[in-house]
Amino acid sequence: MISRFFGKTRPIHYIVFFGFLFAFHGVYLTRISEEGFTMGGIAFQILILGAFIIGVLFADQMAKKGNVVGQNSFLMLFWVLLAVLFPSTLIDHSAVLANLFILMAVYRLLEVKTLKNPKHKIFDATLSICISSLFCSWALLFFSLVFFSINTYLGKSTKNWLSVLAGIAAFLLLTFAVLVLNDNLGFFQKQYDFVAHFQTIPRFSPEIVNIKVMVFAIVVFVLAIIDFVKFRKKGGGKIIIFRFMLLYFLVSLLINALQPISSFWIIFSFMPGAVFLANYVETIKRAQLKEILLAIFILTPFILLFVEEMG
């Protein structure tokens, strides 16, 4: 029943997913808020949730257009479940906006394989990553995806690498102009200090956030291996996309580890994580097994959230 409902994209899915996100967001805010809500605060949180939902829609359409996932709603389903697993990602505007610009960059990089105007796509991706770094300085590590795309699809042409430099130059010129007008040139030094705050798990009092990240990472890695094995037999060029997504996932986990302890920045991993989860579910042939696994995937985030709240 679950697999049938989400097995094909239907308009009702958008109502279910986004209606749930709106309700869940409101309940979570009420739960963590120690003070009353102002109209300005409510409006701001609605804007953040709107940006989060735009990211979900954008990722879903990008994945389907690029043949990263099938024509179903599994990617959106897992994205929403990850939001339940890491609810703080719904309230941090820096993380939501940084991730939105990274998704834009990924979209342009996935289009590079068409070899149509690749220099423009590399420029756009570079600029998007730079803009994302205004919210999270370590987002610059996503330049590894740009280098991967150039080396994989475009070879060693100097013009393609010049597109990267042009994107960086455009970002610096525009940002410098804005900072000069606002008399805030110290922003660069403050934003790009690149101080690593490695997240660790204390031996006797483990952080539940880090435990969830570790379990999430292990599950995605295992399913990624299964996806690689299954799709390698089928062929079709999807293995290269999976390599791109695996690099995307690794960089996302690294950025989350480099930030101060929080689950805000795990949002970067939602796209590649949901891709591997969705592809794994798509490959399951036995209907009963698929139903059981989907039920487990759906129930687990809610159980963990309940345990965390009770703890």
XYZ file of C-alpha atoms in Angstrom:
311
model
C 0.000 0.000 0.000
C 2.777 2.463 0.924
C 4.845 1.647 -2.146
C 1.787 1.940 -4.391
C 0.915 5.330 -2.948
C 4.411 6.774 -3.403
C 5.355 4.665 -6.432
C 4.098 7.312 -8.867
C 4.194 11.086 -8.577
C 0.732 12.481 -7.859
C -0.431 16.018 -6.932
C -1.753 14.735 -3.612
C 1.803 13.888 -2.568
C 2.727 17.573 -2.519
C -0.275 18.317 -0.297
C 0.621 15.467 2.072
C 4.339 16.265 2.297
C 4.128 20.027 2.598
C 1.038 19.972 4.811
C 2.920 17.633 7.139
C 6.049 19.830 7.087
C 3.997 22.891 7.956
C 2.297 21.119 10.880
C 5.515 19.460 12.086
C 7.401 22.753 11.876
C 4.759 24.505 13.984
C 4.711 21.773 16.631
C 8.510 21.643 16.821
C 8.787 25.418 17.193
C 6.214 25.380 19.973
C 8.131 22.599 21.693
C 11.548 24.304 21.666
C 10.451 27.918 22.120
C 10.958 29.300 25.607
C 9.377 32.649 24.772
C 6.225 33.739 23.031
C 5.997 34.171 19.277
C 5.873 37.569 17.621
C 4.281 38.205 14.260
C 7.705 39.017 12.827
C 9.148 35.790 14.207
C 6.296 33.717 12.801
C 6.646 35.363 9.386
C 10.399 34.712 9.412
C 9.927 31.029 10.243
C 7.342 30.708 7.474
C 9.872 32.149 5.029
C 12.503 29.647 6.202
C 10.036 26.779 5.824
C 9.149 28.110 2.361
C 12.826 28.065 1.377
C 13.109 24.507 2.730
C 10.085 23.384 0.692
C 11.485 25.068 -2.428
C 14.649 23.037 -1.867
C 12.635 19.804 -1.694
C 10.734 20.626 -4.895
C 13.893 21.712 -6.665
C 15.780 18.568 -5.663
C 12.898 16.315 -6.719
C 12.526 17.900 -10.153
C 16.296 18.018 -10.667
C 16.671 14.315 -9.801
C 13.862 13.262 -12.130
C 15.049 15.433 -14.997
C 18.595 14.103 -14.645
C 17.350 10.488 -14.410
C 18.896 10.251 -10.949
C 15.708 8.667 -9.572
C 12.592 7.235 -11.167
C 9.261 8.964 -11.728
C 8.021 8.496 -8.177
C 7.851 10.374 -4.864
C 10.368 8.335 -2.889
C 13.009 11.091 -2.906
C 10.565 13.621 -1.432
C 9.399 11.024 1.092
C 12.920 10.387 2.369
C 13.741 14.111 2.375
C 10.741 14.774 4.646
C 11.687 11.832 6.882
C 15.212 13.214 7.214
C 13.681 16.516 8.306
C 11.907 14.590 11.084
C 15.141 12.805 11.989
C 17.019 16.139 12.143
C 14.260 18.674 12.963
C 16.607 21.569 13.745
C 17.364 21.833 10.013
C 13.901 23.360 9.605
C 14.624 26.384 11.774
C 18.148 27.499 10.876
C 17.949 30.030 8.048
C 21.683 29.914 7.271
C 21.631 26.140 6.746
C 18.442 26.202 4.654
C 19.660 29.013 2.389
C 23.181 27.593 2.069
C 21.717 24.237 1.038
C 19.388 25.883 -1.491
C 22.342 27.459 -3.311
C 24.262 24.173 -3.213
C 21.269 22.464 -4.825
C 21.373 25.102 -7.586
C 25.056 24.342 -8.102
C 24.411 20.591 -8.222
C 21.650 21.116 -10.771
C 24.018 22.968 -13.096
C 26.772 20.389 -12.590
C 24.452 17.503 -13.437
C 23.655 19.316 -16.690
C 27.340 19.467 -17.672
C 27.112 15.916 -19.048
C 24.927 17.211 -21.916
C 28.003 19.158 -23.121
C 25.774 22.082 -24.102
C 27.259 25.421 -22.977
C 29.353 23.689 -20.277
C 31.351 26.833 -19.473
C 28.153 28.681 -18.513
C 27.079 25.817 -16.258
C 30.464 25.657 -14.551
C 30.331 29.431 -14.022
C 26.813 29.229 -12.534
C 27.753 26.346 -10.237
C 30.874 28.163 -9.053
C 28.926 31.326 -8.309
C 26.214 29.384 -6.436
C 28.789 27.632 -4.231
C 30.443 30.965 -3.458
C 27.090 32.484 -2.485
C 26.410 29.462 -0.276
C 29.710 30.133 1.506
C 28.272 33.457 2.729
C 26.088 31.364 5.021
C 28.560 28.521 5.664
C 32.229 29.133 4.883
C 32.994 25.396 4.672
C 30.554 25.137 1.746
C 33.574 26.001 -0.408
C 34.501 22.321 -0.057
C 31.751 21.645 -2.598
C 34.175 22.900 -5.236
C 35.257 19.258 -5.276
C 31.994 18.563 -7.153
C 32.946 21.169 -9.755
C 36.359 19.560 -10.228
C 34.749 16.114 -10.458
C 32.362 17.275 -13.191
C 35.089 18.969 -15.214
C 37.438 15.985 -15.015
C 34.667 13.499 -15.786
C 32.848 15.212 -18.642
C 35.068 17.983 -20.009
C 38.637 16.765 -19.827
C 41.509 19.191 -19.323
C 40.402 22.132 -21.445
C 41.769 25.363 -19.956
C 38.601 27.279 -20.871
C 36.549 25.210 -18.459
C 38.906 25.952 -15.584
C 38.813 29.637 -16.499
C 35.044 29.488 -15.976
C 35.722 28.556 -12.352
C 38.057 31.518 -11.914
C 35.541 33.811 -13.604
C 32.796 32.672 -11.220
C 35.015 33.303 -8.186
C 36.059 36.706 -9.539
C 32.436 37.728 -10.162
C 31.508 36.711 -6.616
C 34.419 38.623 -5.073
C 33.708 41.787 -7.066
C 30.002 41.805 -6.244
C 30.515 40.965 -2.571
C 33.320 43.506 -2.199
C 31.127 46.220 -3.730
C 28.273 45.483 -1.324
C 30.605 45.395 1.679
C 32.215 48.700 0.705
C 28.797 50.360 0.430
C 27.889 49.013 3.874
C 31.318 49.771 5.384
C 31.733 46.151 6.448
C 34.996 44.955 4.906
C 35.759 42.991 8.063
C 33.107 40.489 7.003
C 35.560 38.443 4.914
C 37.951 37.904 7.801
C 35.122 37.028 10.170
C 33.269 34.719 7.775
C 36.188 32.850 6.262
C 38.237 32.039 9.346
C 37.952 28.273 8.624
C 38.272 27.245 12.236
C 37.412 23.562 12.489
C 35.151 22.471 15.337
C 35.318 18.712 14.950
C 32.307 16.980 16.430
C 33.237 14.066 18.635
C 31.243 11.599 20.658
C 32.165 11.628 24.376
C 32.965 8.159 25.637
C 30.511 8.142 28.552
C 27.870 10.680 27.499
C 27.356 10.421 23.761
C 25.548 13.180 21.907
C 22.362 11.744 20.407
C 22.691 14.095 17.440
C 26.056 12.609 16.532
C 24.786 9.062 17.024
C 21.954 9.742 14.595
C 24.404 11.184 12.071
C 26.627 8.113 12.370
C 23.730 5.675 11.949
C 22.382 7.706 9.029
C 25.824 7.734 7.372
C 26.292 3.973 7.826
C 22.824 3.173 6.420
C 23.375 5.396 3.373
C 26.847 3.937 2.737
C 25.510 0.381 2.863
C 22.625 1.199 0.534
C 24.978 3.123 -1.760
C 27.133 -0.002 -2.148
C 24.019 -2.035 -2.946
C 22.942 0.593 -5.499
C 26.383 0.551 -7.119
C 26.328 -3.233 -7.447
C 22.802 -3.405 -8.849
C 23.141 -0.545 -11.322
C 26.608 -1.613 -12.464
C 24.971 -4.735 -13.877
C 22.289 -2.687 -15.629
C 24.650 -0.080 -17.081
C 23.075 3.076 -18.508
C 25.624 5.594 -17.223
C 24.072 5.893 -13.771
C 27.258 4.799 -12.018
C 28.932 8.136 -12.786
C 25.999 9.978 -11.221
C 26.236 7.723 -8.180
C 29.947 8.552 -7.852
C 29.055 12.235 -7.992
C 26.372 11.720 -5.326
C 28.723 9.714 -3.111
C 31.299 12.520 -3.242
C 28.467 14.970 -2.525
C 27.487 12.908 0.510
C 31.049 12.612 1.838
C 31.662 16.352 1.554
C 28.332 17.014 3.301
C 29.316 14.794 6.233
C 32.732 16.456 6.430
C 31.179 19.924 6.569
C 28.794 18.793 9.295
C 31.749 17.419 11.264
C 33.715 20.654 10.902
C 30.922 22.817 12.291
C 30.160 23.388 15.977
C 27.996 20.629 17.452
C 24.536 20.887 15.915
C 22.464 19.076 13.348
C 21.868 22.176 11.216
C 24.468 21.380 8.585
C 23.492 17.762 8.054
C 20.920 19.287 5.688
C 23.628 19.271 3.000
C 23.448 15.467 2.974
C 19.676 15.273 2.450
C 19.897 15.309 -1.350
C 22.503 12.549 -1.864
C 21.164 10.543 1.076
C 17.619 10.623 -0.294
C 18.930 9.667 -3.757
C 20.576 6.483 -2.493
C 17.594 5.595 -0.293
C 15.121 6.155 -3.143
C 17.170 4.145 -5.632
C 17.465 1.269 -3.200
C 13.700 1.143 -2.666
C 13.126 1.311 -6.430
C 15.233 -1.813 -6.982
C 13.295 -3.995 -4.520
C 11.132 -6.383 -6.508
C 9.285 -8.194 -3.734
C 6.243 -6.082 -2.852
C 5.958 -7.375 0.715
C 9.623 -6.674 1.483
C 9.314 -3.184 0.014
C 6.291 -2.485 2.220
C 8.107 -3.665 5.347
C 11.229 -1.602 4.632
C 9.227 1.518 3.836
C 7.286 1.093 7.077
C 10.577 0.804 8.996
C 12.034 3.857 7.221
C 8.901 5.882 8.013
C 8.513 4.832 11.653
C 12.188 5.062 12.697
C 12.566 8.895 12.575
C 9.397 9.356 14.621
C 10.467 6.769 17.202
C 13.904 8.359 17.541
C 12.361 11.825 17.838
C 10.025 10.555 20.566
C 12.922 8.929 22.450
C 15.002 12.108 22.157
C 12.146 14.273 23.422
C 11.436 11.928 26.328
C 15.109 11.800 27.225
